[in-house]
Amino acid sequence: MNHFPVYLNVENRKIVVCGGGETALAKLRLLQKTSADIHVYHPSPVDDLIALARADLITLHRRHVMADDIAGAALFYAAHDDDALDREQAALATKLGVFANVVDNLAASAFITPAIVDRDPVTIAIGSEGTAPILARQIKAHLEEHLDTNLGILAQVAKPFRAIADQIPMGPARRKFWDEFYRTIGPRALSQGKAAVANALEKLFETHKSPADALGHVAFVGAGPGAPELLTLKARKELDRADVVIYDRLVGTGILELARREARMIDVGKTGFGPSVDQGTINDLIVKHAQQGDYVVRLKGGDCTVFGRLDEEIEALAPHDISWHIVPGITAASASAAAIGQSLTKRGRNTSVRFLTGHDMAGFADHDWTSLAGGDQVAAIYMGKKSSRFIQGRLLMHGARADTPLSIIENASRADQTITSVTLDRLAHVFQSGAIAGPALIFLGLQPRDAVNLPLTQKETA
Ligand code: SAH
């Protein structure tokens, strides 16, 4: 970064613009938005410049600039469209210690003016160090489209209210108050004007000022199977709002990076160096943070309602009266079906699909093996790695054919996704060979679409 963006206070400071035509006018359109004292120098200015001077928006000097005019100015613009003259004047300004800009000449400029999205007092400056002006314009257009034109009103109303809002204890409670104002209450009132926004802010304050309202909230959020793009927009918003994110091992780093920068990140799924945090400790952590007034995001892989021990965590909140809600995510079975190009249900093939776990708290999980072994069933088997021998044995024992097709999808949706087609008699062998290191889902009765018609001998592709 060679150009460091800052916001310069120009209130009542002199800004000098040299030029009498369209280029100078273009700069003045921006500068007029400021409270600076703007002086324009040119012997023969165009009519629009004269009109600006008549309207008292600039001071117009019908001559070329001199050293005394520049000294002490905050900024200097050379905008004649005459390279030699512009550079000469900019050099003079630089010599006098004033930051100078030659319009459209990066090399001769001490500073450059960014593209600006103006929602005064909120302004967004976009710059590309002169390398990609079109990109900067595209970003500006995007922001212009997405930010309410009256957004500035929110900040204007909030400014004098800050002293009153300081009655709310500093920390999560106060943050929650402002967050709600900018996120929902304020924008909703915007269409009815400034007075309505001020009213809404006062009402919101009434509900937040007492300590009882300082209790936090828990969002149980499904993070999807791993690819950040498979995170829902809603999950993303929750991450953006979180004071604390309590996350599991299966949640990828790309997703964690989307959390609010100030959010505290707590990993409760450690493997390798130590055992994962036990459920009781996780419950306590969630309760503790919510009681402190934090907005807690409990982030779980896939969908939090599928083999996620969600109910235990919800039940832990009940005695403390802590509010909560669930944000669904894409479960591993959906991502795995997508990976092999199959649908989970298909007319004439299977009218139901089962989600099974390979093991539960008591050990290997028992299921209705007779019906599963029937040959016409589709089941998504979660956590089936350690129990693959048990599953294989039970299915065979209950009459399943040795060549029943299965698919193993490892790291579904992630860059390191693998797909293995296998027959039932080889299932445990594939896992024992160590080829599958990441989280894996086993499909009973589903094969990759393009493997369906292959001869059996070619099906295993670990
Ligand atoms: N709530 C999660 C499941 C948690 S149980 C969900 O809805 O997906 C953990 C199991 O999910 C893993 O053992 C594995 O079987 C499966 N799993 C999770 N992410 C996966 C992925 N990206 N690819 C394949 N299987 C995955």
Short mmCIF file of C-alpha atoms and ligand atoms in Angstrom, two decimals:
data_model
loop_
_atom_site.label_atom_id
_atom_site.label_comp_id
_atom_site.label_asym_id
_atom_site.label_seq_id
_atom_site.Cartn_x
_atom_site.Cartn_y
_atom_site.Cartn_z
CA MET A 1 0.00 0.00 0.00
CA ASN A 2 1.68 3.19 -1.16
CA HIS A 3 -1.35 5.37 -0.60
CA PHE A 4 -2.66 5.33 2.94
CA PRO A 5 -6.33 6.28 3.25
CA VAL A 6 -7.11 8.88 5.93
CA TYR A 7 -9.99 11.29 6.54
CA LEU A 8 -8.63 14.83 6.55
CA ASN A 9 -10.40 17.49 8.60
CA VAL A 10 -10.93 20.38 6.17
CA GLU A 11 -13.49 22.35 8.15
CA ASN A 12 -12.80 26.04 7.38
CA ARG A 13 -9.43 25.09 5.88
CA LYS A 14 -8.39 26.53 2.56
CA ILE A 15 -8.43 24.26 -0.48
CA VAL A 16 -6.95 25.69 -3.69
CA VAL A 17 -8.17 24.56 -7.09
CA CYS A 18 -6.39 25.89 -10.19
CA GLY A 19 -8.22 25.61 -13.48
CA GLY A 20 -11.09 27.26 -15.27
CA GLY A 21 -12.87 24.45 -17.12
CA GLU A 22 -14.61 21.10 -16.87
CA THR A 23 -11.78 19.30 -15.02
CA ALA A 24 -11.79 21.88 -12.24
CA LEU A 25 -15.60 21.73 -12.10
CA ALA A 26 -15.53 17.96 -11.71
CA LYS A 27 -13.26 18.26 -8.67
CA LEU A 28 -15.38 21.05 -7.26
CA ARG A 29 -18.48 18.89 -7.36
CA LEU A 30 -16.82 16.70 -4.75
CA LEU A 31 -15.13 19.46 -2.77
CA GLN A 32 -18.37 21.43 -2.45
CA LYS A 33 -19.70 18.69 -0.21
CA THR A 34 -17.12 19.67 2.39
CA SER A 35 -17.08 22.59 4.80
CA ALA A 36 -13.74 23.76 3.43
CA ASP A 37 -12.98 27.29 2.25
CA ILE A 38 -12.53 26.73 -1.49
CA HIS A 39 -10.53 29.12 -3.66
CA VAL A 40 -10.41 28.76 -7.44
CA TYR A 41 -7.80 30.47 -9.62
CA HIS A 42 -8.07 31.04 -13.37
CA PRO A 43 -7.90 34.13 -15.61
CA SER A 44 -10.89 33.13 -17.76
CA PRO A 45 -13.24 30.73 -15.93
CA VAL A 46 -16.23 29.06 -17.64
CA ASP A 47 -19.75 30.25 -16.78
CA ASP A 48 -20.49 27.37 -14.41
CA LEU A 49 -17.56 28.42 -12.25
CA ILE A 50 -18.78 32.01 -12.21
CA ALA A 51 -22.20 30.70 -11.15
CA LEU A 52 -20.65 28.76 -8.25
CA ALA A 53 -18.90 31.94 -7.10
CA ARG A 54 -22.15 33.92 -7.34
CA ALA A 55 -23.85 31.29 -5.22
CA ASP A 56 -21.09 31.80 -2.66
CA LEU A 57 -19.97 28.19 -2.91
CA ILE A 58 -16.41 29.11 -3.91
CA THR A 59 -14.19 32.17 -4.00
CA LEU A 60 -13.16 32.83 -7.59
CA HIS A 61 -9.91 34.66 -8.42
CA ARG A 62 -9.63 35.67 -12.09
CA ARG A 63 -5.88 35.28 -12.31
CA HIS A 64 -3.25 32.58 -11.99
CA VAL A 65 -2.32 31.38 -8.54
CA MET A 66 0.70 32.75 -6.68
CA ALA A 67 2.81 31.38 -3.85
CA ASP A 68 1.05 33.48 -1.21
CA ASP A 69 -2.30 32.01 -2.26
CA ILE A 70 -1.10 28.48 -1.67
CA ALA A 71 0.76 28.84 1.60
CA GLY A 72 -1.14 27.32 4.50
CA ALA A 73 -3.72 25.54 2.32
CA ALA A 74 -4.84 22.03 3.31
CA LEU A 75 -4.87 20.72 -0.25
CA PHE A 76 -3.94 21.89 -3.69
CA TYR A 77 -5.45 20.72 -7.00
CA ALA A 78 -3.93 21.53 -10.40
CA ALA A 79 -6.76 21.03 -12.87
CA HIS A 80 -5.96 22.94 -16.06
CA ASP A 81 -5.59 19.88 -18.29
CA ASP A 82 -2.27 21.46 -19.25
CA ASP A 83 0.41 19.07 -18.12
CA ALA A 84 3.31 21.51 -18.01
CA LEU A 85 1.36 24.23 -16.18
CA ASP A 86 -0.24 21.76 -13.76
CA ARG A 87 3.08 20.19 -12.87
CA GLU A 88 4.76 23.55 -12.39
CA GLN A 89 2.02 24.72 -10.00
CA ALA A 90 1.96 21.41 -8.13
CA ALA A 91 5.72 21.64 -7.69
CA LEU A 92 5.26 25.10 -6.21
CA ALA A 93 2.63 23.79 -3.76
CA THR A 94 4.87 20.89 -2.78
CA LYS A 95 7.72 23.31 -2.14
CA LEU A 96 5.44 25.24 0.18
CA GLY A 97 4.63 22.03 2.07
CA VAL A 98 1.08 21.68 0.72
CA PHE A 99 -0.22 18.30 -0.52
CA ALA A 100 -0.71 18.67 -4.27
CA ASN A 101 -2.72 16.71 -6.80
CA VAL A 102 -2.45 16.92 -10.55
CA VAL A 103 -5.72 15.64 -11.92
CA ASP A 104 -5.25 12.32 -13.74
CA ASN A 105 -1.50 12.31 -13.13
CA LEU A 106 -0.67 9.81 -10.43
CA ALA A 107 3.09 10.26 -10.66
CA ALA A 108 2.93 14.03 -10.17
CA SER A 109 0.49 13.83 -7.25
CA ALA A 110 1.22 13.64 -3.54
CA PHE A 111 -2.31 12.37 -2.93
CA ILE A 112 -5.21 11.07 -4.98
CA THR A 113 -8.92 11.52 -4.49
CA PRO A 114 -10.79 8.24 -4.01
CA ALA A 115 -14.16 7.32 -5.45
CA ILE A 116 -16.61 8.30 -2.74
CA VAL A 117 -19.91 6.85 -1.64
CA ASP A 118 -21.51 9.70 0.23
CA ARG A 119 -24.01 9.05 3.00
CA ASP A 120 -22.88 12.00 5.05
CA PRO A 121 -21.64 11.68 7.79
CA VAL A 122 -20.91 8.13 6.66
CA THR A 123 -18.56 8.14 3.71
CA ILE A 124 -16.84 5.25 1.97
CA ALA A 125 -13.65 5.92 0.07
CA ILE A 126 -12.57 3.48 -2.63
CA GLY A 127 -9.13 3.59 -4.17
CA SER A 128 -6.98 1.37 -6.32
CA GLU A 129 -3.77 3.46 -6.29
CA GLY A 130 -4.61 4.41 -9.86
CA THR A 131 -4.37 0.83 -11.08
CA ALA A 132 -8.02 -0.07 -11.62
CA PRO A 133 -10.32 2.95 -11.79
CA ILE A 134 -13.05 0.91 -13.48
CA LEU A 135 -13.02 -1.62 -10.67
CA ALA A 136 -13.25 1.18 -8.12
CA ARG A 137 -16.23 2.57 -10.03
CA GLN A 138 -17.88 -0.84 -10.11
CA ILE A 139 -17.45 -1.21 -6.35
CA LYS A 140 -18.87 2.27 -5.88
CA ALA A 141 -21.89 1.42 -8.07
CA HIS A 142 -22.44 -1.77 -6.09
CA LEU A 143 -22.36 0.07 -2.78
CA GLU A 144 -24.56 2.90 -4.06
CA GLU A 145 -27.12 0.32 -5.02
CA HIS A 146 -27.04 -1.53 -1.71
CA LEU A 147 -26.80 1.27 0.82
CA ASP A 148 -29.98 3.19 1.50
CA THR A 149 -29.56 6.74 0.21
CA ASN A 150 -30.79 8.02 3.56
CA LEU A 151 -28.36 5.91 5.54
CA GLY A 152 -26.60 9.04 6.78
CA ILE A 153 -29.73 9.99 8.69
CA LEU A 154 -29.13 7.04 11.01
CA ALA A 155 -25.75 8.41 11.98
CA GLN A 156 -27.05 11.99 12.18
CA VAL A 157 -29.76 10.93 14.61
CA ALA A 158 -27.41 8.70 16.59
CA LYS A 159 -24.73 11.34 17.13
CA PRO A 160 -26.48 13.55 19.71
CA PHE A 161 -27.99 10.43 21.30
CA ARG A 162 -24.67 8.87 22.18
CA ALA A 163 -24.45 10.63 25.52
CA ILE A 164 -27.89 9.28 26.51
CA ALA A 165 -27.05 5.77 25.31
CA ASP A 166 -23.99 5.83 27.55
CA GLN A 167 -26.40 5.11 30.43
CA ILE A 168 -26.50 1.54 29.13
CA PRO A 169 -23.55 -0.33 30.64
CA MET A 170 -20.54 -0.42 28.33
CA GLY A 171 -19.85 -3.77 26.61
CA PRO A 172 -22.24 -6.27 25.05
CA ALA A 173 -25.42 -4.55 26.30
CA ARG A 174 -24.59 -1.20 24.76
CA ARG A 175 -23.28 -2.85 21.62
CA LYS A 176 -26.51 -4.78 21.31
CA PHE A 177 -28.52 -1.59 21.57
CA TRP A 178 -26.63 0.15 18.76
CA ASP A 179 -26.51 -3.00 16.73
CA GLU A 180 -30.27 -3.33 16.81
CA PHE A 181 -30.69 0.33 15.91
CA TYR A 182 -28.47 0.19 12.83
CA ARG A 183 -29.51 -3.29 11.76
CA THR A 184 -33.30 -3.29 12.09
CA ILE A 185 -35.06 -0.50 14.00
CA GLY A 186 -33.33 2.43 12.29
CA PRO A 187 -33.53 1.21 8.67
CA ARG A 188 -37.20 0.31 9.17
CA ALA A 189 -38.04 3.85 10.30
CA LEU A 190 -35.94 5.54 7.61
CA SER A 191 -38.66 5.69 4.98
CA GLN A 192 -40.75 7.85 7.33
CA GLY A 193 -38.02 10.43 7.80
CA LYS A 194 -35.67 11.73 10.41
CA ALA A 195 -38.23 12.34 13.17
CA ALA A 196 -39.45 8.74 12.91
CA VAL A 197 -35.88 7.48 13.22
CA ALA A 198 -35.34 9.61 16.33
CA ASN A 199 -38.58 8.27 17.82
CA ALA A 200 -37.63 4.68 17.08
CA LEU A 201 -34.25 5.23 18.71
CA GLU A 202 -35.83 6.60 21.86
CA LYS A 203 -38.24 3.68 22.08
CA LEU A 204 -35.43 1.22 21.62
CA PHE A 205 -33.50 2.91 24.39
CA GLU A 206 -36.45 2.50 26.76
CA THR A 207 -36.37 -1.26 26.24
CA HIS A 208 -32.60 -1.51 26.64
CA LYS A 209 -31.80 0.76 29.53
CA SER A 210 -32.82 -1.63 32.31
CA PRO A 211 -30.31 -4.35 33.25
CA ALA A 212 -32.91 -7.13 32.75
CA ASP A 213 -32.60 -6.57 29.04
CA ALA A 214 -28.90 -7.15 29.18
CA LEU A 215 -29.43 -10.91 28.88
CA GLY A 216 -27.86 -12.30 25.75
CA HIS A 217 -29.18 -14.57 23.09
CA VAL A 218 -28.02 -17.82 21.51
CA ALA A 219 -28.20 -18.53 17.78
CA PHE A 220 -27.67 -22.20 16.92
CA VAL A 221 -26.26 -21.97 13.44
CA GLY A 222 -25.57 -24.65 10.86
CA ALA A 223 -22.29 -23.91 9.09
CA GLY A 224 -22.88 -26.31 6.20
CA PRO A 225 -20.53 -29.06 5.04
CA GLY A 226 -17.40 -26.93 4.73
CA ALA A 227 -17.37 -24.77 1.61
CA PRO A 228 -17.91 -21.17 2.76
CA GLU A 229 -20.22 -20.64 -0.22
CA LEU A 230 -22.60 -23.21 1.20
CA LEU A 231 -23.14 -21.09 4.27
CA THR A 232 -26.59 -19.49 4.22
CA LEU A 233 -26.92 -15.71 4.04
CA LYS A 234 -28.63 -15.85 7.39
CA ALA A 235 -25.76 -17.79 8.97
CA ARG A 236 -23.41 -15.20 7.61
CA LYS A 237 -25.40 -12.40 9.18
CA GLU A 238 -25.32 -14.19 12.52
CA LEU A 239 -21.53 -14.47 12.31
CA ASP A 240 -21.38 -10.81 11.56
CA ARG A 241 -23.30 -10.04 14.70
CA ALA A 242 -21.69 -12.48 17.15
CA ASP A 243 -19.95 -11.43 20.36
CA VAL A 244 -18.84 -15.01 20.85
CA VAL A 245 -18.60 -17.90 18.39
CA ILE A 246 -18.45 -21.36 19.94
CA TYR A 247 -17.57 -23.74 17.14
CA ASP A 248 -16.96 -27.40 16.40
CA ARG A 249 -14.12 -29.23 14.72
CA LEU A 250 -16.03 -29.67 11.48
CA VAL A 251 -16.37 -25.94 10.84
CA GLY A 252 -13.79 -24.82 8.27
CA THR A 253 -11.42 -21.87 8.76
CA GLY A 254 -12.82 -20.11 5.67
CA ILE A 255 -16.13 -19.87 7.51
CA LEU A 256 -14.65 -18.75 10.81
CA GLU A 257 -12.98 -15.85 9.03
CA LEU A 258 -16.42 -14.42 8.29
CA ALA A 259 -17.11 -13.77 11.97
CA ARG A 260 -17.11 -10.20 13.29
CA ARG A 261 -13.53 -9.18 13.87
CA GLU A 262 -14.11 -8.40 17.53
CA ALA A 263 -15.92 -11.71 18.19
CA ARG A 264 -14.33 -14.11 20.63
CA MET A 265 -13.72 -17.44 18.95
CA ILE A 266 -13.94 -20.53 21.16
CA ASP A 267 -12.96 -23.91 19.73
CA VAL A 268 -14.77 -26.72 21.52
CA GLY A 269 -13.84 -29.43 19.05
CA LYS A 270 -10.12 -29.81 19.55
CA THR A 271 -8.54 -33.02 18.40
CA GLY A 272 -4.91 -33.99 18.22
CA PHE A 273 -3.51 -32.23 21.28
CA GLY A 274 -6.40 -33.03 23.54
CA PRO A 275 -9.82 -34.63 23.74
CA SER A 276 -12.78 -32.59 22.59
CA VAL A 277 -14.50 -30.49 25.22
CA ASP A 278 -17.24 -32.49 26.95
CA GLN A 279 -20.89 -31.60 26.40
CA GLY A 280 -21.46 -30.34 29.93
CA THR A 281 -18.60 -27.85 29.59
CA ILE A 282 -19.97 -26.67 26.23
CA ASN A 283 -23.42 -26.14 27.75
CA ASP A 284 -21.89 -24.16 30.62
CA LEU A 285 -19.88 -22.01 28.24
CA ILE A 286 -22.97 -21.12 26.19
CA VAL A 287 -24.96 -20.25 29.31
CA LYS A 288 -22.13 -18.24 30.85
CA HIS A 289 -21.69 -16.04 27.80
CA ALA A 290 -25.41 -15.51 27.24
CA GLN A 291 -25.78 -14.50 30.89
CA GLN A 292 -23.07 -11.91 30.40
CA GLY A 293 -25.25 -10.37 27.70
CA ASP A 294 -23.30 -11.74 24.76
CA TYR A 295 -24.84 -12.59 21.43
CA VAL A 296 -23.63 -16.18 21.21
CA VAL A 297 -23.37 -18.03 17.92
CA ARG A 298 -23.15 -21.76 18.51
CA LEU A 299 -21.75 -22.89 15.17
CA LYS A 300 -22.04 -26.52 14.18
CA GLY A 301 -21.02 -28.37 11.02
CA GLY A 302 -23.72 -29.15 8.47
CA ASP A 303 -27.19 -28.64 9.85
CA CYS A 304 -27.29 -28.21 13.60
CA THR A 305 -30.42 -30.32 13.88
CA VAL A 306 -28.72 -33.42 12.46
CA PHE A 307 -26.60 -35.47 14.90
CA GLY A 308 -25.52 -32.26 16.59
CA ARG A 309 -26.59 -32.74 20.23
CA LEU A 310 -28.63 -29.60 19.78
CA ASP A 311 -31.37 -30.50 22.23
CA GLU A 312 -28.99 -30.87 25.12
CA GLU A 313 -27.74 -27.36 24.53
CA ILE A 314 -31.23 -25.90 24.16
CA GLU A 315 -32.33 -27.63 27.35
CA ALA A 316 -29.38 -26.13 29.20
CA LEU A 317 -30.69 -22.65 28.38
CA ALA A 318 -34.24 -23.18 29.63
CA PRO A 319 -33.63 -22.81 33.42
CA HIS A 320 -31.89 -19.49 32.76
CA ASP A 321 -34.61 -18.07 30.51
CA ILE A 322 -32.15 -17.41 27.75
CA SER A 323 -33.73 -16.84 24.34
CA TRP A 324 -32.49 -18.76 21.32
CA HIS A 325 -33.25 -19.60 17.72
CA ILE A 326 -32.02 -22.03 15.07
CA VAL A 327 -30.53 -21.22 11.69
CA PRO A 328 -30.53 -24.34 9.49
CA GLY A 329 -27.59 -25.37 7.38
CA ILE A 330 -26.84 -27.76 4.54
CA THR A 331 -26.32 -31.19 6.01
CA ALA A 332 -23.55 -33.56 4.88
CA ALA A 333 -26.09 -35.87 3.20
CA SER A 334 -27.25 -33.07 0.89
CA ALA A 335 -23.70 -32.02 0.03
CA SER A 336 -22.72 -35.67 -0.55
CA ALA A 337 -25.70 -36.34 -2.82
CA ALA A 338 -24.71 -33.27 -4.83
CA ALA A 339 -21.12 -34.56 -5.01
CA ILE A 340 -22.16 -37.83 -6.64
CA GLY A 341 -24.75 -36.18 -8.88
CA GLN A 342 -27.70 -38.02 -7.38
CA SER A 343 -30.91 -36.99 -5.74
CA LEU A 344 -31.65 -38.36 -2.29
CA THR A 345 -35.06 -39.66 -3.36
CA LYS A 346 -36.17 -40.83 -6.78
CA ARG A 347 -39.51 -42.02 -8.10
CA GLY A 348 -39.40 -45.73 -8.66
CA ARG A 349 -36.13 -46.14 -6.74
CA ASN A 350 -36.67 -44.97 -3.19
CA THR A 351 -39.50 -43.03 -1.65
CA SER A 352 -37.74 -42.48 1.63
CA VAL A 353 -34.23 -41.78 2.79
CA ARG A 354 -32.87 -42.46 6.24
CA PHE A 355 -30.24 -40.53 8.13
CA LEU A 356 -28.35 -42.97 10.37
CA THR A 357 -25.50 -42.60 12.77
CA GLY A 358 -22.82 -45.24 12.97
CA HIS A 359 -22.51 -44.85 16.69
CA ASP A 360 -24.38 -43.20 19.50
CA MET A 361 -23.50 -42.52 23.11
CA ALA A 362 -23.80 -46.19 24.04
CA GLY A 363 -21.43 -47.35 21.26
CA PHE A 364 -22.26 -48.71 17.82
CA ALA A 365 -25.82 -47.73 16.99
CA ASP A 366 -28.43 -50.38 16.30
CA HIS A 367 -30.93 -49.97 13.49
CA ASP A 368 -33.62 -51.86 11.69
CA TRP A 369 -31.02 -53.95 9.84
CA THR A 370 -33.55 -56.28 8.20
CA SER A 371 -35.25 -53.46 6.37
CA LEU A 372 -31.94 -51.76 5.52
CA ALA A 373 -30.62 -55.04 4.10
CA GLY A 374 -33.62 -55.31 1.77
CA GLY A 375 -31.73 -53.88 -1.20
CA ASP A 376 -34.11 -51.06 -2.08
CA GLN A 377 -33.20 -48.66 0.70
CA VAL A 378 -31.25 -45.43 0.63
CA ALA A 379 -29.54 -44.36 3.82
CA ALA A 380 -27.05 -41.63 4.64
CA ILE A 381 -24.75 -42.98 7.32
CA TYR A 382 -23.07 -40.31 9.44
CA MET A 383 -20.11 -41.08 11.70
CA GLY A 384 -19.70 -44.45 10.06
CA LYS A 385 -15.93 -44.62 9.96
CA LYS A 386 -15.21 -46.38 13.22
CA SER A 387 -18.33 -48.50 12.93
CA SER A 388 -17.88 -49.56 9.30
CA ARG A 389 -17.03 -53.17 10.21
CA PHE A 390 -20.05 -53.37 12.50
CA ILE A 391 -22.37 -51.91 9.83
CA GLN A 392 -20.98 -54.24 7.16
CA GLY A 393 -21.40 -57.27 9.46
CA ARG A 394 -24.94 -56.41 10.52
CA LEU A 395 -26.15 -55.79 6.97
CA LEU A 396 -24.61 -59.04 5.67
CA MET A 397 -25.97 -60.96 8.63
CA HIS A 398 -29.47 -59.70 7.84
CA GLY A 399 -29.29 -60.86 4.25
CA ALA A 400 -27.88 -57.91 2.30
CA ARG A 401 -26.07 -58.91 -0.91
CA ALA A 402 -22.28 -58.74 -0.77
CA ASP A 403 -22.30 -56.58 -3.91
CA THR A 404 -24.74 -53.98 -2.51
CA PRO A 405 -23.34 -50.66 -3.75
CA LEU A 406 -22.21 -48.00 -1.32
CA SER A 407 -20.54 -44.63 -1.82
CA ILE A 408 -18.19 -42.93 0.58
CA ILE A 409 -17.96 -39.16 0.27
CA GLU A 410 -15.08 -37.67 2.19
CA ASN A 411 -14.84 -33.90 2.79
CA ALA A 412 -18.00 -33.27 0.78
CA SER A 413 -18.06 -29.79 -0.82
CA ARG A 414 -14.48 -29.05 0.18
CA ALA A 415 -11.48 -28.70 -2.11
CA ASP A 416 -10.17 -32.07 -0.91
CA GLN A 417 -13.42 -33.96 -1.55
CA THR A 418 -13.05 -37.60 -2.56
CA ILE A 419 -15.63 -40.09 -3.75
CA THR A 420 -15.17 -43.83 -3.33
CA SER A 421 -17.51 -46.42 -4.79
CA VAL A 422 -17.44 -49.70 -2.95
CA THR A 423 -19.44 -52.90 -2.49
CA LEU A 424 -20.69 -53.92 0.95
CA ASP A 425 -18.18 -56.74 1.41
CA ARG A 426 -15.30 -54.23 1.00
CA LEU A 427 -16.65 -51.38 3.14
CA ALA A 428 -14.60 -51.94 6.29
CA HIS A 429 -11.49 -52.62 4.22
CA VAL A 430 -11.63 -49.18 2.59
CA PHE A 431 -11.65 -47.45 5.97
CA GLN A 432 -9.02 -49.76 7.47
CA SER A 433 -6.66 -49.02 4.59
CA GLY A 434 -6.44 -45.46 5.98
CA ALA A 435 -7.30 -43.89 2.63
CA ILE A 436 -10.05 -41.79 4.13
CA ALA A 437 -8.79 -39.27 6.65
CA GLY A 438 -11.44 -36.51 6.63
CA PRO A 439 -15.08 -36.57 7.71
CA ALA A 440 -16.93 -39.04 5.54
CA LEU A 441 -20.49 -39.92 4.80
CA ILE A 442 -21.52 -43.37 3.60
CA PHE A 443 -24.46 -43.79 1.26
CA LEU A 444 -26.18 -47.12 1.27
CA GLY A 445 -27.99 -47.67 -2.01
CA LEU A 446 -26.61 -44.67 -3.88
CA GLN A 447 -23.78 -44.69 -6.38
CA PRO A 448 -22.24 -41.82 -8.30
CA ARG A 449 -24.46 -41.21 -11.31
CA ASP A 450 -21.73 -42.09 -13.81
CA ALA A 451 -20.79 -45.31 -11.96
CA VAL A 452 -24.28 -46.81 -12.00
CA ASN A 453 -23.77 -48.70 -15.24
CA LEU A 454 -20.15 -49.78 -14.73
CA PRO A 455 -19.40 -53.50 -14.30
CA LEU A 456 -18.99 -54.33 -10.63
CA THR A 457 -15.29 -55.09 -10.91
CA GLN A 458 -14.53 -51.49 -11.89
CA LYS A 459 -16.57 -49.84 -9.22
CA GLU A 460 -14.10 -49.49 -6.43
CA THR A 461 -12.16 -46.32 -7.05
CA ALA A 462 -10.52 -45.34 -3.81
N1 SAH B 1 -24.55 -31.83 11.82
C1 SAH B 1 -23.71 -32.44 10.82
C2 SAH B 1 -23.36 -33.84 11.20
C3 SAH B 1 -22.57 -33.98 12.45
S1 SAH B 1 -22.07 -35.64 12.76
C4 SAH B 1 -24.39 -32.37 9.45
O1 SAH B 1 -25.57 -32.02 9.37
O2 SAH B 1 -23.75 -32.64 8.46
C5 SAH B 1 -20.49 -35.68 12.01
C6 SAH B 1 -20.51 -36.53 10.77
O3 SAH B 1 -21.07 -35.81 9.70
C7 SAH B 1 -19.16 -36.96 10.28
O4 SAH B 1 -18.68 -38.08 10.98
C8 SAH B 1 -19.45 -37.30 8.84
O5 SAH B 1 -20.08 -38.54 8.74
C9 SAH B 1 -20.48 -36.25 8.49
N2 SAH B 1 -19.90 -35.08 7.81
C10 SAH B 1 -19.84 -33.83 8.27
N3 SAH B 1 -19.27 -33.00 7.34
C11 SAH B 1 -18.99 -33.78 6.30
C12 SAH B 1 -18.39 -33.54 5.03
N4 SAH B 1 -17.99 -32.32 4.65
N5 SAH B 1 -18.26 -34.58 4.17
C13 SAH B 1 -18.68 -35.81 4.52
N6 SAH B 1 -19.23 -36.09 5.70
C14 SAH B 1 -19.38 -35.10 6.59
#
